[in-house]
Amino acid sequence: VSRYRHLAFLTDYGLEDGFVVVCHGVITGIVPEARIVDVSHQVPPYDARRGAIVLARSAPYLDPAVFLAVVDPGVGSDRRAIAVATESSVLVGPDNGLLLPAADVLGGVTSAVELDRADLFLRPVSATFHGRDIFAPIAARLLGGSALGDVGTPIDPAGLHRLPEPQVVEHADGVDAEVVDIDHYGNVQLAVAWPALGVDDGDGVVIRVDSGEYRVAVGRQFTSVPSGGLVLYADADSRAAIAVNGGSAARQLDVARGAIVRLSVGRTRGR
Amino acid sequence: VSRYRHLAFLTDYGLEDGFVVVCHGVITGIVPEARIVDVSHQVPPYDARRGAIVLARSAPYLDPAVFLAVVDPGVGSDRRAIAVATESSVLVGPDNGLLLPAADVLGGVTSAVELDRADLFLRPVSATFHGRDIFAPIAARLLGGSALGDVGTPIDPAGLHRLPEPQVVEHADGVDAEVVDIDHYGNVQLAVAWPALGVDDGDGVVIRVDSGEYRVAVGRQFTSVPSGGLVLYADADSRAAIAVNGGSAARQLDVARGAIVRLSVGRTRGR
Amino acid sequence: VSRYRHLAFLTDYGLEDGFVVVCHGVITGIVPEARIVDVSHQVPPYDARRGAIVLARSAPYLDPAVFLAVVDPGVGSDRRAIAVATESSVLVGPDNGLLLPAADVLGGVTSAVELDRADLFLRPVSATFHGRDIFAPIAARLLGGSALGDVGTPIDPAGLHRLPEPQVVEHADGVDAEVVDIDHYGNVQLAVAWPALGVDDGDGVVIRVDSGEYRVAVGRQFTSVPSGGLVLYADADSRAAIAVNGGSAARQLDVARGAIVRLSVGRTRGR
């Protein structure tokens, strides 16, 4: 009956306090048959940028959906509460940049509203748990069939808050790329699309990070290099990434999200 | 068809061993269409008091439900296995105090049974996994429509085990309050209802803990104070709580659950 | 309509990156009404042996199911992608031994196929995320009613990769048994079936591990010994296991999975 497959839910709440299931309860209290899928609730506290990455990665596989995303260091301040529509999905959360990368991969924002319909909130509205009191009830309404215009006042999508773009700077024989993500395995994802790097299987690349200089083989998969070896590869998001076969590249290179990795590819490619 | 929205499940099992999904399987083996929501399985091992807090926090949002809660350091001993009813929900678990705070917020226990119908258990009953062998099958029966009297023998609710109440002691110019909970963000929840504290927005309060004395601003939300500052606020459970804007109050104050926080509010309020 | 109760999903993906929900999305994109239960996604990275233990423990309670299990250090290499059938379930994953212990407890493999129907995969197939691109789509097809022969080419079950069996060596007055699992509580599960040990309630047993020699009481449950005491008991999988009442045996004995525990039971039994 719904135009959405499910409500996809992401937060930085963690799973230990019951905050996530409280929101589930609010949603199923409004839409009893709601199907809720948990994207992740392990976003590091207050880290909207990391939340945006995880949401954007999973959005194409969950679309069409109501996305409910709450990583909200400014809860209770004057940051706006918003819902934005893409061609097939809607996204609900704070206006702090969390939602837009996902909206972008779904084709871009087609319209947006500020959530100002207090009669739709859980009341009294707390000052610190808008996930429960504002965002979950609104997401449930949208899942239940309400239109965007039913839950708020139209605002200009151009005025929505955006997170800074990750740094990528080309240099003479390669590129300086920011580490945009480090996953559960310690694989290091860089802010550069794989094709843009122009390397081929079997090439050798030199990378430079704060901890030193490393020679890295270009390969298709982790096992392209011996156990413990470094490999530069196109990851499952089609981005350039560095892994260690059977280990953690983040640990071996001693890098964190936000670090800059200098890749020197020019000379070794022999072009 | 069921009078309950779902079966709400809380344990200290963690998610790594498969214990949780084994119970899911037992339940759906009895009630194939069972809708199970996981409240939390990250309760610290054997910590019934923490389990009780998380269950009571989420219960109002999940009601009416079959609550299945297992934090059970005395498994296999002579502690009783029980089910208790409130006006709209039933709760199943060990008689160690875990269930009663949730039952209280749902209006109180209206009746209780000891689970002694061995024919309803998974057999042979193990001595160490009553979640699987006793509690899950009984919870499933209740979800499927069995009455409380069908799954056990009536007992006097007055005789149920209760956890000790958290300490709150008023003194000349304020209150000594136990830390009842520390959440995922490090927010410190105190054993005192917000209105009882009698402070106002903008007041200054002095708190004393083992690590020293701190001046704390009273505010509505985290952003009422500068980044890194301490704020005393009414949390989403309407309790007095202390947070650090963008950080962890538990770490900054070096307090754990059970610690006593002395709040001096009298003089600074100027009343 | 399906012959399976659900799709049971186990990985080493962790919950922080969104990899799990991406696979959920792939599955519900193919079978919208799919019911997915998460067995665990906390298998230690690349640890197929631990994954196999958790899967085999939960399989009997989830059967009949489509089991989708991905712990896959050799992703992208020449290890085969397979699906195997038991009498009532099917299991999908890499051919690295992960699936077979679960298949064994479900009665053994009745047939097996190599997954070589590229037209059923998500394309382009990445080199590092076969859970998303190969295994999830195939598991969804099987859940949706496809036969094993529809998703791959028959292979000989005898040729499937098997993990090494845990070590058990009998000696003069007892047994040397490998630690096969350590659970969330620190309970130490040994590679020996309880009945094979031939001990009785109240017996004393001497165990020897690298950290020293310990006297352990045989008991039915944790509370058979005083708080902090060691107890040897039949665990919920009917295996010999060692626990500490209210604590962690793994920590107290300083043992990890793979360690050898020497149990001397002969003399103390007095038989």
mmCIF file of N, CA, C and O in Angstrom, chain C residues 52-53 56 97-106 162-163:
data_model
loop_
_atom_site.group_PDB
_atom_site.id
_atom_site.type_symbol
_atom_site.label_atom_id
_atom_site.label_comp_id
_atom_site.label_asym_id
_atom_site.label_seq_id
_atom_site.Cartn_x
_atom_site.Cartn_y
_atom_site.Cartn_z
ATOM 1 N N ALA C 52 31.573 -20.411 11.812
ATOM 2 C CA ALA C 52 30.988 -21.748 11.682
ATOM 3 C C ALA C 52 30.390 -22.217 13.004
ATOM 4 O O ALA C 52 29.339 -22.867 13.031
ATOM 5 N N ILE C 53 31.038 -21.881 14.111
ATOM 6 C CA ILE C 53 30.529 -22.277 15.432
ATOM 7 C C ILE C 53 29.196 -21.596 15.723
ATOM 8 O O ILE C 53 28.237 -22.231 16.156
ATOM 9 N N ALA C 56 26.442 -22.992 13.437
ATOM 10 C CA ALA C 56 26.015 -24.353 13.794
ATOM 11 C C ALA C 56 25.215 -24.359 15.087
ATOM 12 O O ALA C 56 24.293 -25.149 15.265
ATOM 13 N N GLY C 97 34.591 -23.757 4.397
ATOM 14 C CA GLY C 97 34.318 -24.527 5.600
ATOM 15 C C GLY C 97 33.288 -23.897 6.513
ATOM 16 O O GLY C 97 32.794 -24.554 7.438
ATOM 17 N N LEU C 98 32.933 -22.656 6.247
ATOM 18 C CA LEU C 98 32.008 -21.912 7.096
ATOM 19 C C LEU C 98 30.650 -22.595 7.245
ATOM 20 O O LEU C 98 30.039 -22.580 8.321
ATOM 21 N N LEU C 99 30.153 -23.199 6.157
ATOM 22 C CA LEU C 99 28.781 -23.690 6.139
ATOM 23 C C LEU C 99 28.616 -25.110 6.674
ATOM 24 O O LEU C 99 27.529 -25.493 7.118
ATOM 25 N N LEU C 100 29.674 -25.902 6.620
ATOM 26 C CA LEU C 100 29.483 -27.345 6.807
ATOM 27 C C LEU C 100 29.128 -27.770 8.229
ATOM 28 O O LEU C 100 28.299 -28.669 8.396
ATOM 29 N N PRO C 101 29.702 -27.196 9.273
ATOM 30 C CA PRO C 101 29.259 -27.621 10.611
ATOM 31 C C PRO C 101 27.753 -27.410 10.819
ATOM 32 O O PRO C 101 27.086 -28.252 11.430
ATOM 33 N N ALA C 102 27.208 -26.315 10.309
ATOM 34 C CA ALA C 102 25.768 -26.099 10.412
ATOM 35 C C ALA C 102 25.017 -27.137 9.585
ATOM 36 O O ALA C 102 24.018 -27.710 10.041
ATOM 37 N N ALA C 103 25.507 -27.407 8.379
ATOM 38 C CA ALA C 103 24.856 -28.432 7.547
ATOM 39 C C ALA C 103 24.883 -29.783 8.261
ATOM 40 O O ALA C 103 23.904 -30.539 8.222
ATOM 41 N N ASP C 104 25.989 -30.064 8.941
ATOM 42 C CA ASP C 104 26.098 -31.335 9.667
ATOM 43 C C ASP C 104 25.031 -31.464 10.748
ATOM 44 O O ASP C 104 24.379 -32.503 10.864
ATOM 45 N N VAL C 105 24.847 -30.408 11.547
ATOM 46 C CA VAL C 105 23.859 -30.521 12.626
ATOM 47 C C VAL C 105 22.436 -30.568 12.069
ATOM 48 O O VAL C 105 21.518 -30.988 12.772
ATOM 49 N N LEU C 106 22.264 -30.158 10.825
ATOM 50 C CA LEU C 106 20.941 -30.248 10.193
ATOM 51 C C LEU C 106 20.762 -31.568 9.445
ATOM 52 O O LEU C 106 19.819 -31.716 8.664
ATOM 53 N N ARG C 162 36.671 -28.297 4.210
ATOM 54 C CA ARG C 162 36.288 -28.464 5.624
ATOM 55 C C ARG C 162 37.326 -27.809 6.526
ATOM 56 O O ARG C 162 38.526 -27.907 6.263
ATOM 57 N N LEU C 163 36.863 -27.182 7.575
ATOM 58 C CA LEU C 163 37.763 -26.638 8.590
ATOM 59 C C LEU C 163 38.335 -27.787 9.418
ATOM 60 O O LEU C 163 37.708 -28.840 9.542
#
